[in-house]
Coordinates of C-alpha atoms in Angstrom, one line a residue:
L1 CA 193.3 173.1 215.2
K2 CA 192.7 176.8 214.7
E3 CA 193.8 177.6 218.3
F4 CA 197.0 175.3 217.8
M5 CA 198.1 177.0 214.7
A6 CA 197.7 180.5 216.1
A7 CA 199.5 179.5 219.3
N8 CA 202.5 178.2 217.3
G9 CA 202.7 181.8 215.8
K10 CA 202.6 183.3 219.1
S11 CA 205.1 181.0 220.5
F12 CA 207.6 181.5 217.6
K13 CA 207.2 185.3 217.9
S14 CA 207.8 185.3 221.6
L15 CA 211.0 183.2 221.1
W16 CA 212.7 186.4 220.0
S17 CA 210.8 188.9 222.1
K18 CA 210.4 188.9 225.9
K19 CA 208.3 192.0 225.5
Y20 CA 205.9 190.3 223.1
A21 CA 205.5 187.4 225.5
K22 CA 204.8 189.8 228.3
S23 CA 202.1 191.4 226.2
I24 CA 200.4 188.1 225.5
D25 CA 200.4 187.3 229.2
D26 CA 199.0 190.7 230.0
A27 CA 196.2 190.5 227.4
I28 CA 195.1 187.1 228.9
K29 CA 194.9 188.6 232.4
A30 CA 193.1 191.7 231.2
D31 CA 190.5 189.6 229.3
P32 CA 187.0 189.8 230.8
D33 CA 186.8 186.0 231.0
Y34 CA 189.8 186.0 233.4
A35 CA 187.5 186.8 236.3
L36 CA 185.7 183.6 235.8
Y37 CA 189.0 181.6 235.3
D38 CA 190.2 183.1 238.6
A39 CA 186.8 182.4 240.4
I40 CA 187.1 178.7 239.5
D41 CA 190.7 178.5 240.6
G42 CA 191.9 177.8 237.0
Q43 CA 195.2 175.9 236.7
F44 CA 196.0 175.6 233.1
L45 CA 197.7 178.9 232.7
R46 CA 201.4 178.8 233.5
P47 CA 203.2 181.8 235.1
L48 CA 205.4 183.5 232.6
D49 CA 207.9 185.0 235.1
G50 CA 209.5 182.8 237.8
A51 CA 210.1 185.8 239.9
Q52 CA 206.4 186.3 240.3
A53 CA 205.5 182.6 240.8
Q54 CA 204.9 181.0 244.2
A55 CA 207.5 178.6 245.5
W56 CA 205.6 175.5 244.5
Q57 CA 205.0 176.9 241.0
R58 CA 208.7 177.6 240.5
A59 CA 209.6 174.1 241.4
E60 CA 207.1 172.6 239.1
E61 CA 207.2 175.0 236.1
F62 CA 210.6 176.5 236.1
M63 CA 212.8 173.8 237.6
I64 CA 216.3 174.9 237.1
L65 CA 215.2 178.4 236.0
G66 CA 213.3 178.9 239.3
E67 CA 216.2 178.3 241.7
T68 CA 218.7 180.8 243.1
R69 CA 221.8 178.5 243.4
L70 CA 224.9 178.9 241.4
L71 CA 224.2 176.5 238.6
P72 CA 220.6 177.7 238.1
R73 CA 221.7 181.2 238.1
L74 CA 224.2 180.4 235.3
A75 CA 221.5 178.5 233.3
Q76 CA 219.4 181.5 233.4
K77 CA 222.0 183.4 231.6
L78 CA 221.9 181.0 228.6
P79 CA 219.6 182.7 226.1
W80 CA 218.3 179.6 224.4
I81 CA 217.1 178.1 227.6
T82 CA 215.2 181.1 228.7
A83 CA 213.8 181.7 225.1
S84 CA 212.6 178.2 224.6
H85 CA 211.0 178.2 228.0
R86 CA 209.3 181.5 227.2
A87 CA 208.1 180.4 223.8
F88 CA 206.6 177.1 225.3
I89 CA 204.7 178.9 228.0
T90 CA 203.3 181.6 225.7
G91 CA 202.1 179.2 223.1
T92 CA 200.5 176.8 225.5
N93 CA 198.9 179.6 227.4
W94 CA 197.5 181.2 224.4
M95 CA 196.1 177.9 222.9
N96 CA 194.4 176.9 226.0
W97 CA 193.1 180.4 226.8
K98 CA 191.5 180.6 223.3
I99 CA 189.9 177.1 223.8
F100 CA 188.6 178.0 227.1
K101 CA 187.1 181.3 225.8
R102 CA 185.3 179.5 222.9
H103 CA 183.6 177.2 225.5
V104 CA 182.8 180.0 227.8
A105 CA 181.1 181.9 225.0
N106 CA 179.0 178.7 224.3
L107 CA 178.2 178.4 227.9
Y108 CA 176.8 182.1 228.0
A109 CA 174.9 181.5 224.9
Q110 CA 173.3 178.4 226.3
N111 CA 172.5 180.3 229.6
E112 CA 170.7 182.9 227.6
K113 CA 168.7 180.4 225.7
I114 CA 167.7 178.7 229.1
A115 CA 166.7 182.1 230.5
S116 CA 164.5 182.9 227.5
G117 CA 163.0 179.5 227.6
E118 CA 164.4 178.4 224.2
I119 CA 166.0 175.5 226.1
K120 CA 163.9 173.8 228.7
L121 CA 165.7 172.0 231.6
K122 CA 164.3 168.9 233.2
V123 CA 162.6 168.9 236.6
G124 CA 165.4 169.3 239.2
E125 CA 168.0 170.1 236.6
A126 CA 170.1 173.2 237.0
F127 CA 172.7 174.9 234.7
S128 CA 175.8 176.5 236.3
I129 CA 178.2 178.4 234.1
R130 CA 180.9 178.1 236.9
K131 CA 180.5 174.3 237.1
E132 CA 180.6 173.8 233.4
A133 CA 183.6 176.1 233.1
K134 CA 185.4 174.2 235.7
A135 CA 185.0 171.0 233.9
I136 CA 186.4 172.5 230.8
E137 CA 189.3 174.0 232.7
R138 CA 190.1 170.7 234.4
M139 CA 190.3 169.0 230.9
L140 CA 192.6 171.7 229.5
A141 CA 194.9 171.5 232.7
D142 CA 195.2 167.7 232.5
M143 CA 195.9 167.7 228.6
S144 CA 198.5 170.3 229.1
G145 CA 200.3 168.7 231.9
R146 CA 198.9 170.6 234.9
G147 CA 197.5 167.5 236.7
P148 CA 195.8 168.0 240.1
I149 CA 197.8 167.5 243.2
G150 CA 195.1 169.2 245.5
P151 CA 196.5 170.3 248.9
L152 CA 199.9 168.7 248.2
K153 CA 200.7 171.6 245.8
Q154 CA 202.6 173.4 248.6
L155 CA 204.8 170.2 248.8
S156 CA 205.5 170.4 245.1
P157 CA 209.3 171.3 245.6
A158 CA 209.7 168.2 247.7
L159 CA 207.6 166.0 245.3
N160 CA 209.6 167.2 242.3
A161 CA 212.8 166.3 244.1
G162 CA 211.6 162.7 244.2
F163 CA 209.7 162.6 240.9
F164 CA 210.2 164.4 237.7
S165 CA 207.5 166.9 236.9
V166 CA 204.7 165.5 239.1
R167 CA 201.8 167.4 237.7
L168 CA 202.8 166.7 234.1
N169 CA 202.7 162.9 234.7
I170 CA 199.5 163.1 236.7
G171 CA 197.8 165.1 233.8
R172 CA 199.1 162.5 231.3
L173 CA 197.8 159.6 233.5
L174 CA 194.4 161.2 234.0
M175 CA 193.6 162.9 230.8
G176 CA 191.8 159.9 229.3
R177 CA 189.0 160.3 231.8
H178 CA 187.6 163.3 229.8
L179 CA 186.8 161.1 226.9
V180 CA 184.1 159.5 229.0
S181 CA 183.1 162.6 230.9
A182 CA 179.5 163.0 231.8
N183 CA 179.8 166.7 230.5
P184 CA 179.0 166.7 226.7
Y185 CA 181.0 169.7 226.0
V186 CA 184.0 168.3 227.6
R187 CA 183.6 164.9 226.1
K188 CA 183.3 166.4 222.6
E189 CA 186.3 168.6 222.9
A190 CA 188.4 165.9 224.5
W191 CA 187.7 163.6 221.6
K192 CA 188.4 166.3 219.1
N193 CA 191.6 167.3 220.6
M194 CA 192.9 163.7 221.1
L195 CA 191.9 162.6 217.6
T196 CA 193.4 165.8 216.0
F197 CA 196.7 165.4 218.0
I198 CA 197.1 161.6 217.5
G199 CA 196.0 161.8 213.8
G200 CA 198.2 164.8 212.9
M201 CA 201.4 163.4 214.7
S202 CA 200.7 159.9 213.3
S203 CA 200.4 161.2 209.7
I204 CA 203.7 163.0 210.1
V205 CA 205.5 160.2 211.5
M206 CA 204.1 157.5 209.1
A207 CA 204.6 159.9 206.2
G208 CA 208.3 160.2 207.1
E209 CA 208.6 156.3 207.0
M210 CA 206.8 156.0 203.7
F211 CA 209.2 158.5 202.1
G212 CA 212.2 156.7 203.6
L213 CA 213.2 159.5 206.0
W214 CA 213.2 157.3 209.1
E215 CA 211.8 154.1 210.5
V216 CA 208.9 153.6 212.9
E217 CA 208.2 150.8 215.3
K218 CA 204.5 150.0 215.4
D219 CA 204.3 147.4 218.3
P220 CA 202.9 149.2 221.3
R221 CA 204.9 146.8 223.6
S222 CA 208.1 148.3 222.4
P223 CA 210.0 151.3 224.0
D224 CA 210.3 152.8 220.4
F225 CA 206.6 152.6 219.7
M226 CA 205.7 155.3 217.2
K227 CA 209.0 157.1 217.8
I228 CA 211.1 158.4 214.8
R229 CA 214.2 156.1 214.4
M230 CA 217.1 157.3 212.5
G231 CA 220.0 154.8 213.2
R232 CA 220.7 155.1 217.0
L233 CA 218.6 158.3 217.2
R234 CA 215.1 158.2 218.7
I235 CA 212.7 161.2 218.5
D236 CA 209.6 161.0 220.7
V237 CA 207.0 163.6 219.3
W238 CA 204.3 162.6 221.9
G239 CA 205.2 164.8 224.8
G240 CA 205.5 161.9 227.3
M241 CA 202.1 160.3 226.3
Q242 CA 203.7 157.5 224.5
Q243 CA 205.2 156.1 227.7
F244 CA 201.8 155.5 229.3
V245 CA 200.5 153.8 226.2
R246 CA 203.4 151.5 226.3
L247 CA 203.1 150.9 230.0
F248 CA 199.3 149.9 229.5
A249 CA 200.2 147.6 226.6
N250 CA 202.9 145.9 228.6
I251 CA 200.6 145.3 231.6
I252 CA 197.7 144.2 229.5
T253 CA 199.8 141.7 227.5
N254 CA 202.3 140.7 230.2
E255 CA 205.0 141.2 227.5
K256 CA 207.7 143.7 226.5
V257 CA 209.5 143.9 223.2
S258 CA 213.3 144.5 223.1
S259 CA 214.2 147.7 221.2
R260 CA 217.4 146.0 220.2
T261 CA 216.3 142.5 219.1
G262 CA 212.6 143.2 218.4
Q263 CA 211.7 140.0 220.3
A264 CA 209.0 139.8 222.9
Y265 CA 209.6 138.5 226.3
P266 CA 207.3 137.9 229.3
I267 CA 207.3 140.3 232.1
N268 CA 205.6 140.6 235.6
P269 CA 203.0 143.5 235.5
V270 CA 203.9 144.7 239.0
H271 CA 207.6 144.8 238.1
A272 CA 206.7 146.7 234.8
A273 CA 204.8 149.4 237.0
A274 CA 207.6 149.6 239.4
D275 CA 210.2 150.1 236.6
F276 CA 208.0 152.8 235.2
A277 CA 207.7 154.6 238.4
R278 CA 211.6 154.4 238.8
S279 CA 212.0 155.8 235.4
K280 CA 210.0 158.9 236.5
A281 CA 212.4 159.5 239.4
S282 CA 213.8 163.1 239.5
P283 CA 217.3 163.3 237.8
I284 CA 218.5 164.7 241.2

């Protein structure tokens, strides 16, 4: 929560200052722990400048801001698009970096205790800072929408032409695995992050309903599940995560709930999965 609140301040300030955003990016890269991040091929940090990003990164992270055609060039001239993009990257990178550094500090402290004999390892057991740091990095990457695509990353421009934000959706799909990770540090942090996010957002959404500001659908089978409803307006505060929860609810129950009538109707789980995949098709 501390990192999240601090990151929001950095994000807001970078909204108005490109120079400030650049200073945050430079500070992260100058940090002593960045060498470890680089050594484990860290993926959770997003490039701030599209001109310095590789082709596959521009396709995934910058989308219309990373292209050189006429319309993308015009979009790059719109200050609210570039400013909001800069603020999002700065805030997300700062938050993830501070969480990563906190865990790395714990790893170094544990390594010192092992070296001094304060902590005894079992026979055949080994402690690797790189291995532990990689597990933490993978959790942060998945939870912030930087899912793994392995050797296919060079094909990211083509993948994103077929599916909207491939790495984001892979990360959303896989992030639940960290809740049952064999790594106790990762498992603890994953539960803390998920409970803080879900609890915080749910409190805001439900408080608004309680005060009569909006309505909330509580049936997970409905497309409007836990969205803010004001007349015909729907606001999804869950960053794309709600869609996967709804998909799983539909498949498990073999039912959907109409957002218009509120009535449940039977579905074919295979068709539900196919419809979901189709909804993820690229706008192109």
